[in-house]
XYZ file of N, CA and C in Angstrom:
258
model
N 0.842 -1.174 0.000
C 0.000 0.000 0.000
C 0.890 1.242 0.000
N 0.343 2.369 -0.417
C 1.118 3.600 -0.480
C 1.456 4.104 0.918
N 2.658 4.610 1.093
C 3.062 5.196 2.362
C 3.650 4.208 3.351
N 3.585 2.928 3.058
C 4.150 1.924 3.968
C 5.453 1.411 3.375
N 6.466 1.357 4.206
C 7.759 0.859 3.761
C 8.211 -0.238 4.705
N 8.777 -1.270 4.131
C 9.234 -2.400 4.934
C 10.619 -2.181 5.516
N 11.382 -1.242 4.960
C 12.749 -1.069 5.417
C 12.866 -0.151 6.630
N 11.768 0.399 7.119
C 11.797 1.267 8.295
C 11.616 0.455 9.564
N 12.278 0.909 10.605
C 12.099 0.246 11.897
C 10.761 0.647 12.494
N 10.172 -0.202 13.312
C 8.910 0.183 13.946
C 9.120 1.328 14.936
N 8.059 2.075 15.177
C 8.140 3.213 16.103
C 8.429 2.714 17.512
N 9.394 3.344 18.161
C 9.761 3.003 19.533
C 9.880 4.291 20.320
N 9.942 4.199 21.638
C 10.132 5.422 22.424
C 11.438 6.120 22.069
N 11.496 7.422 22.326
C 12.662 8.215 21.969
C 13.929 7.744 22.669
N 13.790 7.074 23.816
C 14.948 6.582 24.548
C 15.798 5.657 23.694
N 15.156 4.873 22.826
C 15.902 3.929 22.013
C 16.643 4.601 20.871
N 16.310 5.862 20.558
C 16.980 6.563 19.485
C 18.268 7.226 19.917
N 18.554 7.267 21.221
C 19.753 7.917 21.724
C 20.905 6.919 21.685
N 21.980 7.252 21.003
C 23.098 6.312 20.969
C 23.711 6.142 22.360
N 24.216 4.951 22.666
C 24.747 4.697 24.011
C 25.944 5.559 24.377
N 26.720 5.995 23.392
C 27.891 6.801 23.708
C 27.578 8.293 23.739
N 26.316 8.676 23.630
C 25.952 10.093 23.628
C 26.194 10.730 24.989
N 26.114 9.978 26.046
C 26.321 10.505 27.383
C 27.784 10.465 27.802
N 28.643 9.918 26.978
C 30.056 9.766 27.335
C 30.826 11.036 26.976
N 30.581 12.111 27.691
C 31.316 13.358 27.486
C 32.449 13.452 28.493
N 33.441 14.273 28.154
C 34.530 14.503 29.093
C 34.123 15.516 30.147
N 33.134 16.357 29.808
C 32.683 17.388 30.749
C 31.883 16.754 31.879
N 31.937 17.353 33.055
C 31.086 16.844 34.136
C 29.626 17.152 33.838
N 28.758 16.341 34.350
C 27.327 16.484 34.097
C 26.763 17.568 35.013
N 26.340 18.726 34.461
C 25.871 19.814 35.320
C 24.407 19.678 35.733
N 23.720 18.617 35.292
C 22.302 18.482 35.618
C 22.108 18.242 37.111
N 21.005 18.771 37.645
C 20.699 18.470 39.050
C 20.379 16.985 39.224
N 20.481 16.533 40.444
C 20.241 15.114 40.742
C 18.812 14.697 40.384
N 17.841 15.584 40.602
C 16.453 15.259 40.270
C 16.287 15.035 38.775
N 16.938 15.857 37.966
C 16.835 15.700 36.510
C 17.469 14.388 36.062
N 18.570 14.001 36.682
C 19.189 12.713 36.342
C 18.287 11.561 36.714
N 17.646 11.661 37.874
C 16.781 10.594 38.346
C 15.544 10.438 37.451
N 15.027 11.561 36.940
C 13.852 11.513 36.063
C 14.213 11.101 34.643
N 15.493 11.057 34.323
C 15.926 10.638 33.002
C 15.968 11.763 31.992
N 15.991 13.007 32.461
C 16.069 14.136 31.544
C 17.517 14.305 31.098
N 17.737 14.199 29.814
C 19.068 14.437 29.266
C 18.958 15.570 28.259
N 20.060 15.964 27.695
C 20.014 17.063 26.731
C 19.402 16.619 25.410
N 19.035 15.348 25.292
C 18.436 14.820 24.075
C 16.913 14.897 24.107
N 16.329 15.347 25.212
C 14.886 15.554 25.288
C 14.620 17.055 25.336
N 13.387 17.453 25.012
C 13.089 18.892 24.955
C 13.233 19.546 26.325
N 12.617 18.960 27.329
C 12.695 19.540 28.661
C 14.097 19.423 29.234
N 14.744 18.309 28.962
C 16.094 18.098 29.467
C 17.104 19.039 28.845
N 16.875 19.442 27.598
C 17.794 20.378 26.953
C 17.751 21.738 27.637
N 16.550 22.162 28.061
C 16.436 23.438 28.771
C 17.109 23.336 30.132
N 16.890 22.228 30.831
C 17.525 22.035 32.141
C 19.037 21.973 31.990
N 19.512 21.256 30.981
C 20.955 21.132 30.757
C 21.570 22.495 30.454
N 20.888 23.286 29.602
C 21.411 24.597 29.245
C 21.430 25.530 30.449
N 20.329 25.559 31.197
C 20.250 26.469 32.345
C 21.234 26.077 33.444
N 21.469 24.785 33.618
C 22.384 24.369 34.677
C 23.846 24.534 34.274
N 24.118 24.754 32.985
C 25.507 24.947 32.568
C 25.917 26.416 32.565
N 24.999 27.329 32.914
C 25.344 28.747 32.962
C 26.231 29.032 34.168
N 27.202 29.922 33.985
C 28.127 30.294 35.045
C 27.793 31.711 35.512
N 27.498 31.874 36.813
C 27.067 33.178 37.308
C 28.175 34.225 37.309
N 29.414 33.831 37.145
C 30.517 34.795 37.132
C 30.657 35.494 35.777
N 30.085 34.913 34.742
C 30.214 35.488 33.399
C 29.008 36.386 33.113
N 29.247 37.625 32.681
C 28.133 38.559 32.441
C 27.172 38.101 31.344
N 27.678 37.465 30.309
C 26.809 36.966 29.246
C 25.879 35.871 29.730
N 26.395 35.029 30.604
C 25.572 33.956 31.158
C 24.509 34.526 32.086
N 24.891 35.557 32.828
C 23.936 36.188 33.733
C 22.800 36.848 32.944
N 23.154 37.482 31.827
C 22.142 38.103 30.981
C 21.207 37.040 30.387
N 21.757 35.913 29.969
C 20.941 34.835 29.426
C 20.012 34.260 30.480
N 20.471 34.184 31.720
C 19.607 33.696 32.803
C 18.417 34.635 33.003
N 18.651 35.944 32.914
C 17.550 36.909 33.038
C 16.583 36.782 31.861
N 17.113 36.567 30.671
C 16.250 36.386 29.507
C 15.397 35.138 29.663
N 15.999 34.053 30.141
C 15.231 32.831 30.388
C 14.153 33.049 31.443
N 14.504 33.767 32.500
C 13.530 34.050 33.549
C 12.354 34.845 33.005
N 12.637 35.857 32.218
C 11.563 36.662 31.625
C 10.733 35.851 30.625
N 11.397 35.001 29.862
C 10.695 34.198 28.871
C 9.704 33.242 29.522
N 10.113 32.597 30.604
C 9.243 31.615 31.229
C 8.236 32.242 32.194
N 8.489 33.457 32.655
C 7.531 34.090 33.566
C 6.557 35.006 32.837
N 6.832 35.374 31.597
C 5.956 36.284 30.847
C 4.542 35.722 30.665
N 4.355 34.459 30.310
C 2.978 33.955 30.179
C 2.203 33.989 31.498
N 2.876 33.706 32.590
C 2.209 33.740 33.896
C 1.797 35.162 34.239
N 2.683 36.103 34.005
C 2.350 37.508 34.266
C 1.212 37.987 33.365
N 1.207 37.563 32.117
C 0.151 37.940 31.202
C -1.206 37.395 31.675
N -1.232 36.152 32.111
C -2.487 35.550 32.595
C -2.953 36.267 33.852
N -2.039 36.589 34.747
C -2.428 37.309 35.958
C -2.984 38.700 35.638
N -2.414 39.364 34.660
C -2.928 40.682 34.262
C -4.294 40.584 33.610
N -4.555 39.530 32.871
C -5.864 39.396 32.249
C -6.939 39.013 33.266
N -6.549 38.376 34.353
C -7.533 38.018 35.390
C -7.906 39.187 36.266
N -7.046 40.192 36.337
C -7.316 41.347 37.204
C -8.221 42.337 36.537
């Protein structure tokens, strides 16, 4: 039938698509312990945000500015909803 191919693997969870050596970095893992326990890695959408935010260094001005941008980005919808309710 059209659209079906025999050479494709069946659909599996995204965990199986991550190569085993993807976590073998020389850098230390900056993720919090809770994120590691939940299985969030930089290969998932939520884990990529956690990985990026946890790798920011507060001593660097560019990283500090990015942290403020992230804070504003994630708090803007909440502030907007609160303003519409008032």
